[in-house]
PDB file of C-alpha atoms in Angstrom:
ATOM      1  CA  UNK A 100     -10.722 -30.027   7.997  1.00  0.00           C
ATOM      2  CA  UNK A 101      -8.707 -30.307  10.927  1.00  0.00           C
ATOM      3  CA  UNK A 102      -8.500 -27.898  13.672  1.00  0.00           C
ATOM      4  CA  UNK A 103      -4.923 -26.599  12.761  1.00  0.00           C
ATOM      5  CA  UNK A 104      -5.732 -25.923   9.334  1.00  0.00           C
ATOM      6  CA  UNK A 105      -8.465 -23.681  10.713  1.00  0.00           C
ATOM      7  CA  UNK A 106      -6.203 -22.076  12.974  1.00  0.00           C
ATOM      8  CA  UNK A 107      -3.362 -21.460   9.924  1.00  0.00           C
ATOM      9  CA  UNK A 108      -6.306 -20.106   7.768  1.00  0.00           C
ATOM     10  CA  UNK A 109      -7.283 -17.435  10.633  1.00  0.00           C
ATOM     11  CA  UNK A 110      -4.122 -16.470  10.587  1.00  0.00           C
ATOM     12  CA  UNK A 111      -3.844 -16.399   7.272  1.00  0.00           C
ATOM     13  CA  UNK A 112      -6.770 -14.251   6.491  1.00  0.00           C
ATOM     14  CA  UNK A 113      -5.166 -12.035   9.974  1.00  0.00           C
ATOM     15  CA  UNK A 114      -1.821 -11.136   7.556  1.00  0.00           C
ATOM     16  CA  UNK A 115      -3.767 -10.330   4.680  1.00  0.00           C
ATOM     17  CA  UNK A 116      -6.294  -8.320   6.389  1.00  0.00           C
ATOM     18  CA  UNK A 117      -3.898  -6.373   8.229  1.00  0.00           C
ATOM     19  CA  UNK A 118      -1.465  -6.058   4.940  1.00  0.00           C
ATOM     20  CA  UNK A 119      -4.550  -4.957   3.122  1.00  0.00           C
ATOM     21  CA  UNK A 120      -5.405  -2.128   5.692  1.00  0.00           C
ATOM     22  CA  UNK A 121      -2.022  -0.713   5.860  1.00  0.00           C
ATOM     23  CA  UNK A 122      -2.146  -0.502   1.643  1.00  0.00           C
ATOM     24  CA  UNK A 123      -5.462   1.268   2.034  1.00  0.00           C
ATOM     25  CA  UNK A 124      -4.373   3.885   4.575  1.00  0.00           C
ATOM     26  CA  UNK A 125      -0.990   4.608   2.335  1.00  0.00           C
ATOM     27  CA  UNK A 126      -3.375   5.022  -0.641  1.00  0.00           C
ATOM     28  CA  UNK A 127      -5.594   7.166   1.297  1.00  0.00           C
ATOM     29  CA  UNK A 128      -2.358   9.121   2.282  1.00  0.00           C
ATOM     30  CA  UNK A 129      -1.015   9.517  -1.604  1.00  0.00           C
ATOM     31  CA  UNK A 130      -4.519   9.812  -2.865  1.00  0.00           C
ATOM     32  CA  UNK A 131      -6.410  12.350  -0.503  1.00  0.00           C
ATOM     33  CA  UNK A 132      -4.354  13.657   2.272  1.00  0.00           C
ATOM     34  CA  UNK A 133      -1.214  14.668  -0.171  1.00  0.00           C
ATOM     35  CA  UNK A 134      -3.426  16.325  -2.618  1.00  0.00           C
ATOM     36  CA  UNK A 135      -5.606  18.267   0.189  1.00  0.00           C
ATOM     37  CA  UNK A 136      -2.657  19.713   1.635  1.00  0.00           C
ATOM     38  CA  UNK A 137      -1.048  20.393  -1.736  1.00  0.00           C
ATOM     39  CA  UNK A 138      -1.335  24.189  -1.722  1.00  0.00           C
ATOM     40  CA  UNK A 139       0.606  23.811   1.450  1.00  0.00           C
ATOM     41  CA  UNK A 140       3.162  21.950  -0.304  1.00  0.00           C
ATOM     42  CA  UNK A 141       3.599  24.514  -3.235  1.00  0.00           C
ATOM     43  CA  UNK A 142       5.930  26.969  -1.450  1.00  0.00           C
ATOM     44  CA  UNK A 143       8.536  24.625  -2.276  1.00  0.00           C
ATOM     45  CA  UNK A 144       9.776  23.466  -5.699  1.00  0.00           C
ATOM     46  CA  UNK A 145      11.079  20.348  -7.275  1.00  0.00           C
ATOM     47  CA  UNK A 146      12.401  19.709 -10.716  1.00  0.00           C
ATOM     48  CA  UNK A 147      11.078  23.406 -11.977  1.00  0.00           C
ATOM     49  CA  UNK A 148       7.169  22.253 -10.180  1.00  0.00           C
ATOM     50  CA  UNK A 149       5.768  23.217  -7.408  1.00  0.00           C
ATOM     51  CA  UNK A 150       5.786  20.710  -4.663  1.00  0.00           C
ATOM     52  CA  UNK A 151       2.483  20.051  -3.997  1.00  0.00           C
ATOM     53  CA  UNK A 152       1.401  19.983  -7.672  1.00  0.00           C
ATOM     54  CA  UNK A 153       4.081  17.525  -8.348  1.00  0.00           C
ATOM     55  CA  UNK A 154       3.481  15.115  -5.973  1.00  0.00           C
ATOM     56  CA  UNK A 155      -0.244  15.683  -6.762  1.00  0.00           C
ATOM     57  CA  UNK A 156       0.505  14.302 -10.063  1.00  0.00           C
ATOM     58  CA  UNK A 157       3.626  12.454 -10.284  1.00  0.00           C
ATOM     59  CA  UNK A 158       4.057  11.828  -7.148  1.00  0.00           C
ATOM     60  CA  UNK A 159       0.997   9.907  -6.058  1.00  0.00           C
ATOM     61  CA  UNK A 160       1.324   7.503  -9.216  1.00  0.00           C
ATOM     62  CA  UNK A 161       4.632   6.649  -8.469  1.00  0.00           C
ATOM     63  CA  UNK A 162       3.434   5.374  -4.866  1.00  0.00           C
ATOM     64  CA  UNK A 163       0.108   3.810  -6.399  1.00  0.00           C
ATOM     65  CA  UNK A 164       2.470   1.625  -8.540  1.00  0.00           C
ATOM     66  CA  UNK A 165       4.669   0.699  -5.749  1.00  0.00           C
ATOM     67  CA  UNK A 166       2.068  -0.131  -3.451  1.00  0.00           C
ATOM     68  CA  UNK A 167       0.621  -2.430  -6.050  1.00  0.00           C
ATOM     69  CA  UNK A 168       3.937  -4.116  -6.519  1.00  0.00           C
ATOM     70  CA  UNK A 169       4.823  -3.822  -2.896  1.00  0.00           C
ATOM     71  CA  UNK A 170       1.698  -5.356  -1.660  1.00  0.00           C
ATOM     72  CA  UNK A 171       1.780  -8.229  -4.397  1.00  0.00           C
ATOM     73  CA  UNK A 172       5.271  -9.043  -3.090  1.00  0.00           C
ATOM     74  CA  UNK A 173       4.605  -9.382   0.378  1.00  0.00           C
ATOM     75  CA  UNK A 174       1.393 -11.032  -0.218  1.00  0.00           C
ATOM     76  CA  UNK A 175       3.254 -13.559  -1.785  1.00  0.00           C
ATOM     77  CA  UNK A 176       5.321 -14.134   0.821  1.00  0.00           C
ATOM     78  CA  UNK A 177       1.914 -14.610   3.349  1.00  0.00           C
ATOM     79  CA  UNK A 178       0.557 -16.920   0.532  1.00  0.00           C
ATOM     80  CA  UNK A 179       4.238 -18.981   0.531  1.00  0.00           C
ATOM     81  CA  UNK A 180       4.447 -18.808   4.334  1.00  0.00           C
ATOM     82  CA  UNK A 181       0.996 -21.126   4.817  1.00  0.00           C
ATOM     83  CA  UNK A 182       1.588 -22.925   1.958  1.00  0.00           C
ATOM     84  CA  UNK A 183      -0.571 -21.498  -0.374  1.00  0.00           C
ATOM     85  CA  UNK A 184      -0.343 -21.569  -4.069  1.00  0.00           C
TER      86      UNK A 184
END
């Protein structure tokens, strides 16, 4: 193995740490912080629901599926951008 394919590796593994980070903060955001502060949240109203319930639980599984596709997608492009298949 050649010292550029180490180097393209480390950066590799660099974008998909960092991606995976960012995913994991947004999920801690949708699946703690949003919740915790949901009484907060329930002075307003959407679609007949309080806010905070809502987003409790619709909300937060509507973001847990787009972070799932969202992070396959540009995990994908990391993965195409080294070459890897």
């Amino acid at each position: 193995m050649s010292s550029t394919d180490t180097g393209a590796m480390d950066r590799h593994w660099i974008k998909t740490r960092n991606l995976t980070y960012v995913v994991l903060a947004l999920w801690a955001l949708f699946g703690i912080i949003i919740p915790w502060n949901a009484a907060s949240l329930n002075s307003f109203s959407f679609l007949g629901f309080p806010l905070g319930y809502y987003m409790s639980v619709q909300g937060s599984l509507i973001a847990f599926v787009a972070l799932i596709w969202i992070q396959n997608w540009m995990q994908d492009r990391i993965d195409d951008e080294f070459g890897i298949e």
